[in-house]
Amino acid sequence: MHSAFVSRMRLALACLLLACALPVLAQADPPADENQCPAQSQIERNRDGSLLELRKRYCDGSDEMSATVWYRAKPGAKARELMRYEDHNSPGTWAARLVDFDHDGWFDVQKGGDCGAGPNCEGEIHRFDPKARGLYLMHAGGWAELSFDGEYLVESGRASCCAWEYHVYRVRHSRRPVFDETPDFIILAGDGFGEGLAEDRTHCRFSREIGGKYQVIAPPAKRWLDYCALYGDDYVVEPPQAKATTP
């Protein structure tokens, strides 16, 4: 009898140890989609310990995809939906991801869109507002690469087979950055444009919309010349038009 009792105790202890070794499953929240299509999830931690989760779902054999963004005040807390979208015609929206766009410790949502024959694709940046604990549309446009240094947003993309273009936007509101539809100025680097310039060197043009038309201007600051060196340091800057003035 004593031997049987010891055996039962050993079995109970083994079960307890096995249970402790198993991972604790998080609450099924956000809820799983009913169609049971494959899903991908990205979870990022903000500077205050809160979490953003991006869930993307795509069904094989279909051009339909959906995505949701959830917010948790802390790990294990109830999730709150911040954003949801579905798309039937733009497979590029699958490129959505969470990214700390301006390196401030708060993650934002970069949403993809239709792509051209080259590397340029439509896109949107939905920035996380720590005060409102929500997302807002910061910028919509098209690019191959995108950067933001806190003062300027730069869209870069292919302009032709032999030229690259940069759209430079200035921040209009520092607390909650937004950008105008029209760039503050544009940089074009490559070949095949400009008059009276050496044909065997990279040409670089700075332009700005003035009076409803784009005119060639002088580089707004020396640091923007770095964008002219995309194809090497041997470049020539197109001189500004005589009538070009800063608005």
PDB file of N, CA and C in Angstrom, residues 18 26 80 161:
ATOM      1  N   LEU A  18       5.559  18.876 -15.618  1.00  0.00           N
ATOM      2  CA  LEU A  18       5.296  18.986 -17.045  1.00  0.00           C
ATOM      3  C   LEU A  18       4.424  20.199 -17.332  1.00  0.00           C
ATOM      4  N   ALA A  26      -1.285  33.054 -24.411  1.00  0.00           N
ATOM      5  CA  ALA A  26      -1.947  34.342 -24.255  1.00  0.00           C
ATOM      6  C   ALA A  26      -3.415  34.222 -24.605  1.00  0.00           C
ATOM      7  N   ARG A  80      -7.065  46.551 -28.314  1.00  0.00           N
ATOM      8  CA  ARG A  80      -8.017  47.478 -28.922  1.00  0.00           C
ATOM      9  C   ARG A  80      -7.639  47.677 -30.379  1.00  0.00           C
ATOM     10  N   CYS A 161      15.097  54.963 -66.763  1.00  0.00           N
ATOM     11  CA  CYS A 161      16.119  53.912 -66.734  1.00  0.00           C
ATOM     12  C   CYS A 161      17.424  54.415 -66.142  1.00  0.00           C
TER      13      CYS A 161
END
